[in-house]
């Protein structure tokens, strides 16, 4: 799973950044970790492993899809139950100063921190769909951090704050017994994934393996929220990209193969059904209009 985004584990327990740091760890050699504290907020998002997490002298059995928030000054350490299993997790550090800045924008950013400080309930159990939404947001944030794209700093700010608000909403819904609309979270993340991987395999089987839910649930959630099937959505997206691409210098056969059509006849039928004109007619019509 996105090994290029992993970070080699460090025992460092202080921040190098003044705002936040985020890591994706996967360890097979597990060394004992002594109880410790730090002066920032620490989120653990558990992907795999067989551990207890001890916080303030109380140990919690942690399972996949849980996330934990450790406030500043709170003693904690993992206790490994089965050291033969890999230990995979995301770790997010947020400085007190950065949180204070966000709370100047909206107090809602600090809901989960205040909730944990008051209740001493550090562990949040999630269904797999909510957790997949978090995982998608975290990978997206890490990818942006490692990129050199235009607008990188602004995009990092937006993605981090979006993740933090999502976590606050999860905590609020847990606390008020208002279940989050998991189907909505799923279909939004499916749309993002489809847009980012439009040239790749987008079968229901592939999507189910990426989002850890059944293909039948994906089909149901998508149709309920979008109003068309996920197959129709992917087809429309691919045809739109092909329509734009064939107006360039690239030959039509290269375009339709790139975007998931196995042969010209299937592409031709889909294109004509969608736009009422064949791909070649569309290209010729555009070229004529350019020369007028």
mmCIF file of C-alpha atoms in Angstrom, residues 90-205:
data_model
loop_
_atom_site.group_PDB
_atom_site.id
_atom_site.type_symbol
_atom_site.label_atom_id
_atom_site.label_comp_id
_atom_site.label_asym_id
_atom_site.label_seq_id
_atom_site.Cartn_x
_atom_site.Cartn_y
_atom_site.Cartn_z
ATOM 1 C CA UNK A 90 -0.279 6.915 10.601
ATOM 2 C CA UNK A 91 1.038 9.360 13.167
ATOM 3 C CA UNK A 92 0.015 13.021 13.092
ATOM 4 C CA UNK A 93 1.544 15.648 15.385
ATOM 5 C CA UNK A 94 -0.186 19.015 15.835
ATOM 6 C CA UNK A 95 1.433 21.803 17.840
ATOM 7 C CA UNK A 96 -0.561 23.719 20.441
ATOM 8 C CA UNK A 97 0.290 26.932 18.629
ATOM 9 C CA UNK A 98 -1.113 25.692 15.319
ATOM 10 C CA UNK A 99 -4.318 24.521 16.995
ATOM 11 C CA UNK A 100 -4.715 27.923 18.648
ATOM 12 C CA UNK A 101 -4.370 29.603 15.245
ATOM 13 C CA UNK A 102 -7.052 27.342 13.780
ATOM 14 C CA UNK A 103 -9.365 28.047 16.684
ATOM 15 C CA UNK A 104 -9.124 31.731 15.868
ATOM 16 C CA UNK A 105 -10.763 30.768 12.552
ATOM 17 C CA UNK A 106 -13.344 28.488 14.179
ATOM 18 C CA UNK A 107 -13.647 27.005 17.672
ATOM 19 C CA UNK A 108 -14.919 23.832 15.997
ATOM 20 C CA UNK A 109 -11.325 22.864 15.164
ATOM 21 C CA UNK A 110 -10.680 22.335 18.871
ATOM 22 C CA UNK A 111 -13.749 20.258 19.711
ATOM 23 C CA UNK A 112 -12.026 16.883 19.739
ATOM 24 C CA UNK A 113 -9.059 18.161 21.767
ATOM 25 C CA UNK A 114 -11.337 19.670 24.423
ATOM 26 C CA UNK A 115 -13.492 16.553 24.450
ATOM 27 C CA UNK A 116 -10.504 14.289 25.112
ATOM 28 C CA UNK A 117 -9.030 16.578 27.776
ATOM 29 C CA UNK A 118 -12.331 16.646 29.681
ATOM 30 C CA UNK A 119 -13.530 13.051 29.289
ATOM 31 C CA UNK A 120 -10.164 11.266 29.217
ATOM 32 C CA UNK A 121 -11.631 9.076 26.470
ATOM 33 C CA UNK A 122 -8.702 8.803 24.091
ATOM 34 C CA UNK A 123 -9.803 6.052 21.686
ATOM 35 C CA UNK A 124 -12.321 6.443 18.862
ATOM 36 C CA UNK A 125 -13.739 3.314 17.225
ATOM 37 C CA UNK A 126 -14.861 3.714 13.612
ATOM 38 C CA UNK A 127 -16.605 1.758 10.939
ATOM 39 C CA UNK A 128 -14.433 0.847 7.994
ATOM 40 C CA UNK A 129 -16.014 3.399 5.664
ATOM 41 C CA UNK A 130 -15.276 6.364 7.907
ATOM 42 C CA UNK A 131 -11.756 5.092 8.413
ATOM 43 C CA UNK A 132 -11.217 4.665 4.686
ATOM 44 C CA UNK A 133 -12.238 8.274 4.225
ATOM 45 C CA UNK A 134 -9.615 9.304 6.805
ATOM 46 C CA UNK A 135 -7.005 7.094 5.152
ATOM 47 C CA UNK A 136 -7.701 8.616 1.751
ATOM 48 C CA UNK A 137 -7.369 12.132 3.171
ATOM 49 C CA UNK A 138 -4.122 11.246 4.947
ATOM 50 C CA UNK A 139 -2.527 9.701 1.865
ATOM 51 C CA UNK A 140 -3.618 12.733 -0.137
ATOM 52 C CA UNK A 141 -1.968 15.028 2.424
ATOM 53 C CA UNK A 142 1.282 13.035 2.467
ATOM 54 C CA UNK A 143 1.392 12.951 -1.336
ATOM 55 C CA UNK A 144 1.021 16.728 -1.458
ATOM 56 C CA UNK A 145 3.773 17.197 1.139
ATOM 57 C CA UNK A 146 6.122 15.095 -0.985
ATOM 58 C CA UNK A 147 5.190 16.894 -4.202
ATOM 59 C CA UNK A 148 6.654 20.003 -5.783
ATOM 60 C CA UNK A 149 3.451 21.168 -7.434
ATOM 61 C CA UNK A 150 2.338 24.759 -7.874
ATOM 62 C CA UNK A 151 0.346 25.949 -4.862
ATOM 63 C CA UNK A 152 1.807 23.201 -2.671
ATOM 64 C CA UNK A 153 1.800 25.159 0.620
ATOM 65 C CA UNK A 154 -1.769 26.367 0.173
ATOM 66 C CA UNK A 155 -2.945 22.872 -0.751
ATOM 67 C CA UNK A 156 -1.219 21.331 2.277
ATOM 68 C CA UNK A 157 -2.969 23.859 4.516
ATOM 69 C CA UNK A 158 -6.349 23.014 2.984
ATOM 70 C CA UNK A 159 -5.879 19.236 3.146
ATOM 71 C CA UNK A 160 -4.614 19.240 6.733
ATOM 72 C CA UNK A 161 -7.431 21.458 7.957
ATOM 73 C CA UNK A 162 -9.985 19.360 6.075
ATOM 74 C CA UNK A 163 -8.666 16.237 7.814
ATOM 75 C CA UNK A 164 -8.782 17.919 11.228
ATOM 76 C CA UNK A 165 -12.348 19.098 10.686
ATOM 77 C CA UNK A 166 -13.346 15.600 9.583
ATOM 78 C CA UNK A 167 -11.908 14.186 12.830
ATOM 79 C CA UNK A 168 -13.768 16.803 14.864
ATOM 80 C CA UNK A 169 -17.009 15.870 13.130
ATOM 81 C CA UNK A 170 -16.413 12.192 13.862
ATOM 82 C CA UNK A 171 -15.821 12.994 17.533
ATOM 83 C CA UNK A 172 -18.894 15.223 17.685
ATOM 84 C CA UNK A 173 -21.088 12.564 16.071
ATOM 85 C CA UNK A 174 -19.765 9.915 18.479
ATOM 86 C CA UNK A 175 -20.447 12.176 21.441
ATOM 87 C CA UNK A 176 -23.942 13.247 20.382
ATOM 88 C CA UNK A 177 -25.049 9.906 18.914
ATOM 89 C CA UNK A 178 -25.489 11.463 15.473
ATOM 90 C CA UNK A 179 -24.017 8.909 13.067
ATOM 91 C CA UNK A 180 -21.984 10.415 10.257
ATOM 92 C CA UNK A 181 -23.333 9.871 6.746
ATOM 93 C CA UNK A 182 -20.868 7.161 5.818
ATOM 94 C CA UNK A 183 -22.375 6.634 2.375
ATOM 95 C CA UNK A 184 -21.752 10.292 1.587
ATOM 96 C CA UNK A 185 -18.133 10.013 2.717
ATOM 97 C CA UNK A 186 -17.711 6.923 0.568
ATOM 98 C CA UNK A 187 -19.179 8.329 -2.644
ATOM 99 C CA UNK A 188 -17.146 11.531 -2.361
ATOM 100 C CA UNK A 189 -13.959 9.553 -1.948
ATOM 101 C CA UNK A 190 -14.936 7.287 -4.830
ATOM 102 C CA UNK A 191 -15.352 10.352 -7.058
ATOM 103 C CA UNK A 192 -11.914 11.615 -6.041
ATOM 104 C CA UNK A 193 -10.344 8.217 -6.656
ATOM 105 C CA UNK A 194 -11.975 7.843 -10.077
ATOM 106 C CA UNK A 195 -10.820 11.288 -11.171
ATOM 107 C CA UNK A 196 -7.251 10.578 -10.056
ATOM 108 C CA UNK A 197 -7.067 7.075 -11.605
ATOM 109 C CA UNK A 198 -9.195 7.515 -14.718
ATOM 110 C CA UNK A 199 -6.583 5.787 -16.925
ATOM 111 C CA UNK A 200 -6.406 2.709 -14.667
ATOM 112 C CA UNK A 201 -8.572 -0.291 -13.839
ATOM 113 C CA UNK A 202 -11.771 1.021 -12.246
ATOM 114 C CA UNK A 203 -13.734 -2.207 -12.010
ATOM 115 C CA UNK A 204 -15.964 -2.734 -8.980
ATOM 116 C CA UNK A 205 -13.560 -5.434 -7.827
#
